CSV table of C-alpha atoms and ligand atoms in Angstrom, one decimal:
chain,number,residue,atom,x,y,z
A,1,UNK,CA,-32.2,60.0,43.8
A,2,UNK,CA,-32.0,56.3,44.8
A,3,UNK,CA,-33.6,53.6,42.6
A,4,UNK,CA,-34.5,50.4,44.6
A,5,UNK,CA,-35.6,47.2,42.9
A,6,UNK,CA,-36.0,44.7,45.7
A,7,UNK,CA,-38.2,44.8,48.9
A,8,UNK,CA,-35.3,43.9,51.2
A,9,UNK,CA,-33.2,46.8,49.8
A,10,UNK,CA,-36.2,49.1,50.4
A,11,UNK,CA,-36.4,47.9,54.0
A,12,UNK,CA,-32.6,48.4,54.5
A,13,UNK,CA,-32.9,51.9,53.1
A,14,UNK,CA,-35.8,52.8,55.3
A,15,UNK,CA,-34.0,51.5,58.4
A,16,UNK,CA,-31.0,53.7,57.8
A,17,UNK,CA,-33.2,56.7,56.8
A,18,UNK,CA,-35.3,56.4,59.9
A,19,UNK,CA,-32.4,55.4,62.2
A,20,UNK,CA,-35.1,54.5,64.8
A,21,UNK,CA,-35.2,52.3,67.8
A,22,UNK,CA,-35.9,48.6,67.4
A,23,UNK,CA,-39.3,47.4,68.5
A,24,UNK,CA,-39.8,43.8,69.8
A,25,UNK,CA,-43.3,42.6,69.6
A,26,UNK,CA,-45.0,39.7,71.4
A,27,UNK,CA,-48.6,39.0,70.2
A,28,UNK,CA,-50.7,37.0,72.6
A,29,UNK,CA,-54.3,36.2,73.6
A,30,UNK,CA,-53.5,37.0,77.2
A,31,UNK,CA,-53.9,34.6,80.2
A,32,UNK,CA,-50.1,35.0,80.4
A,33,UNK,CA,-47.9,32.1,81.7
A,34,UNK,CA,-44.2,31.4,81.8
A,35,UNK,CA,-44.2,30.5,78.1
A,36,UNK,CA,-45.3,34.1,77.2
A,37,UNK,CA,-42.8,35.5,79.8
A,38,UNK,CA,-39.9,33.9,78.0
A,39,UNK,CA,-41.0,35.6,74.7
A,40,UNK,CA,-41.2,38.9,76.6
A,41,UNK,CA,-37.8,38.4,78.1
A,42,UNK,CA,-36.2,37.7,74.8
A,43,UNK,CA,-38.0,40.6,73.1
A,44,UNK,CA,-36.8,42.9,76.0
A,45,UNK,CA,-33.2,41.6,75.7
A,46,UNK,CA,-33.0,42.1,71.9
A,47,UNK,CA,-34.8,45.4,71.3
A,48,UNK,CA,-35.0,49.0,72.6
A,49,UNK,CA,-38.7,48.8,73.1
A,50,UNK,CA,-41.1,45.9,73.9
A,51,UNK,CA,-44.7,45.8,72.9
A,52,UNK,CA,-47.1,43.1,74.1
A,53,UNK,CA,-50.5,42.7,72.6
A,54,UNK,CA,-53.4,41.0,74.3
A,55,UNK,CA,-56.3,40.2,72.0
A,56,UNK,CA,-58.5,37.2,72.1
A,57,UNK,CA,-59.1,37.0,68.3
A,58,UNK,CA,-62.6,35.7,67.5
A,59,UNK,CA,-61.8,34.9,63.8
A,60,UNK,CA,-59.3,32.2,64.7
A,61,UNK,CA,-61.8,30.1,66.8
A,62,UNK,CA,-63.8,27.5,65.0
A,63,UNK,CA,-66.2,27.0,67.8
A,64,UNK,CA,-67.9,30.0,69.5
A,65,UNK,CA,-68.0,28.2,72.9
A,66,UNK,CA,-64.2,27.8,72.8
A,67,UNK,CA,-63.8,31.5,72.2
A,68,UNK,CA,-66.1,32.3,75.0
A,69,UNK,CA,-64.4,29.8,77.4
A,70,UNK,CA,-61.0,31.3,76.6
A,71,UNK,CA,-59.5,32.5,79.9
A,72,UNK,CA,-59.3,36.3,80.3
A,73,UNK,CA,-57.1,37.5,83.2
A,74,UNK,CA,-56.4,41.1,82.2
A,75,UNK,CA,-55.4,42.5,85.7
A,76,UNK,CA,-52.9,39.7,86.3
A,77,UNK,CA,-51.6,40.0,82.7
A,78,UNK,CA,-50.9,43.7,83.2
A,79,UNK,CA,-49.0,42.9,86.4
A,80,UNK,CA,-46.8,40.4,84.6
A,81,UNK,CA,-46.2,42.8,81.7
A,82,UNK,CA,-45.1,45.5,84.2
A,83,UNK,CA,-42.8,43.0,85.9
A,84,UNK,CA,-41.1,42.4,82.6
A,85,UNK,CA,-40.7,46.1,81.8
A,86,UNK,CA,-43.0,46.0,78.8
A,87,UNK,CA,-43.1,49.5,77.3
A,88,UNK,CA,-46.5,49.3,75.7
A,89,UNK,CA,-49.4,46.8,76.1
A,90,UNK,CA,-51.7,47.0,73.1
A,91,UNK,CA,-55.2,45.8,74.0
A,92,UNK,CA,-57.5,46.8,71.1
A,93,UNK,CA,-61.3,46.5,71.4
A,94,UNK,CA,-62.8,43.8,69.2
A,95,UNK,CA,-65.0,46.2,67.3
A,96,UNK,CA,-62.0,48.4,66.5
A,97,UNK,CA,-60.3,45.3,65.0
A,98,UNK,CA,-63.4,44.0,63.2
A,99,UNK,CA,-65.7,47.0,62.7
A,100,UNK,CA,-69.2,46.8,61.2
A,101,UNK,CA,-68.9,46.0,57.5
A,102,UNK,CA,-65.4,44.7,57.7
A,103,UNK,CA,-64.6,41.8,55.4
A,104,UNK,CA,-61.0,41.6,54.3
A,105,UNK,CA,-59.1,38.5,55.3
A,106,UNK,CA,-55.6,37.4,54.7
A,107,UNK,CA,-55.5,34.0,53.0
A,108,UNK,CA,-52.5,32.1,54.5
A,109,UNK,CA,-50.0,30.1,52.3
A,110,UNK,CA,-49.4,26.4,51.9
A,111,UNK,CA,-48.0,26.0,55.4
A,112,UNK,CA,-51.6,26.4,56.7
A,113,UNK,CA,-52.9,23.4,54.8
A,114,UNK,CA,-51.9,20.3,56.8
A,115,UNK,CA,-52.2,19.4,60.5
A,116,UNK,CA,-54.2,22.1,62.3
A,117,UNK,CA,-55.4,23.3,58.9
A,118,UNK,CA,-57.4,20.1,58.3
A,119,UNK,CA,-59.1,19.9,61.7
A,120,UNK,CA,-59.6,23.7,62.2
A,121,UNK,CA,-60.8,25.1,58.9
A,122,UNK,CA,-60.3,28.9,58.8
A,123,UNK,CA,-58.1,29.0,61.9
A,124,UNK,CA,-55.0,30.2,60.2
A,125,UNK,CA,-56.9,32.6,58.0
A,126,UNK,CA,-58.0,34.2,61.3
A,127,UNK,CA,-54.4,34.1,62.6
A,128,UNK,CA,-52.9,35.6,59.4
A,129,UNK,CA,-55.5,38.3,59.4
A,130,UNK,CA,-55.1,39.4,63.0
A,131,UNK,CA,-51.3,39.2,62.9
A,132,UNK,CA,-51.3,41.3,59.7
A,133,UNK,CA,-53.5,43.9,61.4
A,134,UNK,CA,-51.2,43.9,64.5
A,135,UNK,CA,-48.1,44.1,62.4
A,136,UNK,CA,-49.5,47.1,60.5
A,137,UNK,CA,-50.3,48.9,63.7
A,138,UNK,CA,-47.3,48.1,65.9
A,139,UNK,CA,-44.7,48.1,63.0
A,140,UNK,CA,-42.2,46.0,64.9
A,141,UNK,CA,-38.6,45.3,64.1
A,142,UNK,CA,-38.8,41.7,65.4
A,143,UNK,CA,-41.9,39.6,66.3
A,144,UNK,CA,-41.6,36.7,68.7
A,145,UNK,CA,-43.6,33.5,68.4
A,146,UNK,CA,-43.4,30.2,70.3
A,147,UNK,CA,-42.4,26.9,68.7
A,148,UNK,CA,-45.2,25.3,70.8
A,149,UNK,CA,-47.4,26.5,67.9
A,150,UNK,CA,-45.0,25.2,65.3
A,151,UNK,CA,-47.4,25.5,62.4
A,152,UNK,CA,-48.4,29.0,63.4
A,153,UNK,CA,-44.8,30.0,63.3
A,154,UNK,CA,-44.4,28.5,59.9
A,155,UNK,CA,-47.5,30.2,58.6
A,156,UNK,CA,-46.3,33.6,59.9
A,157,UNK,CA,-42.8,33.1,58.4
A,158,UNK,CA,-44.3,32.3,55.1
A,159,UNK,CA,-46.7,35.3,55.2
A,160,UNK,CA,-44.0,37.7,56.2
A,161,UNK,CA,-41.9,36.5,53.3
A,162,UNK,CA,-44.6,36.4,50.7
A,163,UNK,CA,-46.2,39.7,51.7
A,164,UNK,CA,-42.8,41.5,52.1
A,165,UNK,CA,-43.3,42.5,55.7
A,166,UNK,CA,-40.1,44.3,57.0
A,167,UNK,CA,-40.2,42.2,60.2
A,168,UNK,CA,-37.8,39.5,61.6
A,169,UNK,CA,-39.8,36.6,62.9
A,170,UNK,CA,-38.1,34.9,65.9
A,171,UNK,CA,-39.1,31.4,67.0
A,172,UNK,CA,-38.7,30.7,70.7
A,173,UNK,CA,-38.3,27.2,72.3
A,174,UNK,CA,-41.3,25.7,74.1
A,175,UNK,CA,-41.5,26.3,77.8
A,176,UNK,CA,-42.7,23.3,79.9
A,177,UNK,CA,-43.8,22.5,83.3
A,178,UNK,CA,-41.4,20.3,85.4
A,179,UNK,CA,-43.3,17.2,84.3
A,180,UNK,CA,-42.9,18.1,80.6
A,181,UNK,CA,-46.4,19.3,79.8
A,182,UNK,CA,-46.1,22.3,77.5
A,183,UNK,CA,-47.3,25.5,79.2
A,184,UNK,CA,-50.6,26.6,77.7
A,185,UNK,CA,-53.5,28.8,78.7
A,186,UNK,CA,-55.8,25.8,78.1
A,187,UNK,CA,-54.1,23.7,80.8
A,188,UNK,CA,-56.1,25.3,83.6
A,189,UNK,CA,-59.2,23.7,82.0
A,190,UNK,CA,-57.9,20.2,82.7
A,191,UNK,CA,-59.3,18.3,85.7
A,192,UNK,CA,-56.7,17.1,88.3
A,193,UNK,CA,-56.8,13.6,86.8
A,194,UNK,CA,-56.4,14.9,83.2
A,195,UNK,CA,-53.6,17.2,84.3
A,196,UNK,CA,-51.7,14.3,85.9
A,197,UNK,CA,-52.1,12.2,82.7
A,198,UNK,CA,-51.3,15.0,80.2
A,199,UNK,CA,-47.4,14.8,80.5
A,200,UNK,CA,-47.7,11.6,78.6
A,201,UNK,CA,-47.9,13.8,75.4
A,202,UNK,CA,-44.3,15.1,75.9
A,203,UNK,CA,-43.1,11.7,77.2
A,204,UNK,CA,-44.4,10.0,74.0
A,205,UNK,CA,-42.7,12.7,71.9
A,206,UNK,CA,-39.4,12.3,73.7
A,207,UNK,CA,-39.5,8.5,73.3
A,208,UNK,CA,-40.3,8.9,69.6
A,209,UNK,CA,-37.3,11.2,69.2
A,210,UNK,CA,-35.1,8.6,71.0
A,211,UNK,CA,-36.4,6.0,68.6
A,212,UNK,CA,-35.3,8.1,65.6
A,213,UNK,CA,-32.0,9.0,67.2
A,214,UNK,CA,-31.5,5.2,67.6
A,215,UNK,CA,-31.9,4.7,63.8
A,216,UNK,CA,-35.6,4.4,63.0
A,217,UNK,CA,-36.5,6.1,59.8
A,218,UNK,CA,-40.1,5.0,59.2
A,219,UNK,CA,-42.7,7.6,60.2
A,220,UNK,CA,-45.3,4.9,60.4
A,221,UNK,CA,-43.3,2.9,63.0
A,222,UNK,CA,-42.7,6.0,65.1
A,223,UNK,CA,-46.3,7.1,64.9
A,224,UNK,CA,-47.6,3.7,65.7
A,225,UNK,CA,-45.4,3.5,68.8
A,226,UNK,CA,-46.7,6.9,70.0
A,227,UNK,CA,-50.3,5.9,69.2
A,228,UNK,CA,-50.0,2.8,71.4
A,229,UNK,CA,-48.6,4.7,74.3
A,230,UNK,CA,-51.2,7.5,74.2
A,231,UNK,CA,-54.1,5.0,73.6
A,232,UNK,CA,-53.1,3.5,77.0
A,233,UNK,CA,-53.4,6.9,78.7
A,234,UNK,CA,-56.8,7.3,80.4
A,235,UNK,CA,-59.1,9.9,78.8
A,236,UNK,CA,-56.6,10.9,76.1
A,237,UNK,CA,-58.1,11.0,72.5
A,238,UNK,CA,-55.7,11.4,69.6
A,239,UNK,CA,-56.7,13.8,66.8
A,240,UNK,CA,-53.5,13.5,64.8
A,241,UNK,CA,-49.9,12.5,65.1
A,242,UNK,CA,-47.9,13.5,62.0
A,243,UNK,CA,-44.2,13.7,61.0
A,244,UNK,CA,-43.5,16.6,58.6
A,245,UNK,CA,-40.6,18.4,57.1
A,246,UNK,CA,-39.5,21.4,59.2
A,247,UNK,CA,-39.1,23.7,56.2
A,248,UNK,CA,-42.6,23.4,54.6
A,249,UNK,CA,-44.5,21.0,56.9
A,250,UNK,CA,-45.0,18.5,54.1
A,251,UNK,CA,-45.6,14.9,55.0
A,252,UNK,CA,-42.5,12.6,54.5
A,253,UNK,CA,-42.4,8.9,53.7
A,254,UNK,CA,-39.0,8.5,55.3
A,255,UNK,CA,-37.2,10.4,58.0
A,256,UNK,CA,-34.3,11.7,56.0
A,257,UNK,CA,-34.4,15.5,56.7
A,258,UNK,CA,-34.9,17.8,59.7
A,259,UNK,CA,-38.5,17.1,60.6
A,260,UNK,CA,-41.0,17.7,63.4
A,261,UNK,CA,-43.4,15.4,65.0
A,262,UNK,CA,-46.7,17.2,65.6
A,263,UNK,CA,-49.5,16.0,67.8
A,264,UNK,CA,-53.0,17.1,68.8
A,265,UNK,CA,-55.0,15.3,71.5
A,266,UNK,CA,-58.2,15.9,73.4
A,267,UNK,CA,-59.0,15.5,77.1
A,268,UNK,CA,-62.7,15.8,77.0
A,269,UNK,CA,-63.4,19.3,75.7
A,270,UNK,CA,-59.8,20.5,76.1
A,271,UNK,CA,-57.6,20.3,73.0
A,272,UNK,CA,-53.8,20.3,73.5
A,273,UNK,CA,-51.0,20.4,70.9
A,274,UNK,CA,-47.3,19.8,71.1
A,275,UNK,CA,-44.4,18.9,68.9
A,276,UNK,CA,-40.7,17.9,68.9
A,277,UNK,CA,-38.0,18.6,66.3
A,278,UNK,CA,-36.1,15.6,65.1
A,279,UNK,CA,-33.0,15.1,62.9
A,280,UNK,CA,-32.5,12.1,60.6
A,281,UNK,CA,-30.5,9.3,62.2
A,282,UNK,CA,-26.7,9.6,61.7
A,283,UNK,CA,-25.4,7.1,59.2
B,1,AMP,P1,-51.3,32.5,72.7
B,1,AMP,O1,-51.6,33.6,73.8
B,1,AMP,O2,-51.7,31.2,73.2
B,1,AMP,O3,-51.9,32.9,71.4
B,1,AMP,O4,-49.7,32.5,72.5
B,1,AMP,C1,-49.0,33.7,72.3
B,1,AMP,C2,-47.6,33.3,71.9
B,1,AMP,O5,-47.0,32.6,73.0
B,1,AMP,C3,-47.6,32.4,70.7
B,1,AMP,O6,-46.5,32.8,69.9
B,1,AMP,C4,-47.3,31.0,71.3
B,1,AMP,O7,-46.7,30.1,70.4
B,1,AMP,C5,-46.5,31.4,72.5
B,1,AMP,N1,-46.5,30.3,73.5
B,1,AMP,C6,-47.6,29.8,74.0
B,1,AMP,N2,-47.3,28.8,74.9
B,1,AMP,C7,-45.9,28.7,74.9
B,1,AMP,C8,-45.0,27.9,75.5
B,1,AMP,N3,-45.3,26.9,76.4
B,1,AMP,N4,-43.6,28.1,75.3
B,1,AMP,C9,-43.3,29.1,74.4
B,1,AMP,N5,-44.1,29.9,73.7
B,1,AMP,C10,-45.4,29.7,74.0
């Protein structure tokens, strides 16, 4: 008989007992683009089996019209999945995920509070709930999330740790268009003019990083510089620009630890987010 007293030991024992194949899992809402494809490639490279899920999750949308407007391109997505040798595409029906009478939600941890959490109440509750349901169903060894949704990655990491999921969460670098705009399923909703302006988001983030690399330690100075630049960009409305600690996403008063600049802007009805990691200036 074996007595186990810690969750990670229990996980280790189960691994060796089962001796099974590793499963790499990429959860998405479909409308696949090159950003998703990089997640699939990494999952494929690091695991025996790759599972892709496609599910447009109603509980993470604050606005019904945004949920309805979300692009759905299933045929094309399946071709892309096939191209990447995905073993299983999991596409559950909405009423199987949220059947009549269903009411249990996962309440996310502190990482969900700032940034997106302020402007999109309930968003991460919906994310934590659907990811838990997907994790319970797919039972992956590793799950792949993009750093483009930096806070989402932090919320999932915290949830996996606090709820003792036996899953490694892998963060993948943001994939960008040649002009720097982060790939996003929402980009196709930009007009031609908005699309040509939108790279200013990444340009402002890179300039801010350069400012910090050159010795600036004041978040206010960095944020003000970015604000001026984006305010001058036609049709771009800033929702927030924040500099937070990488570890727990708490606001900082001076840039003296690994941090991340997070930004959310609007072009008319289209909301875009992006971020860049920064290190404190070398002394
Ligand atoms: P979504 O379908 O938008 O929910 O995204 C599914 C996954 O793809 C999430 O983990 C996202 O962070 C990730 N993702 C979306 N866009 C990108 C990108 N441009 N680069 C890397 N990962 C991305």
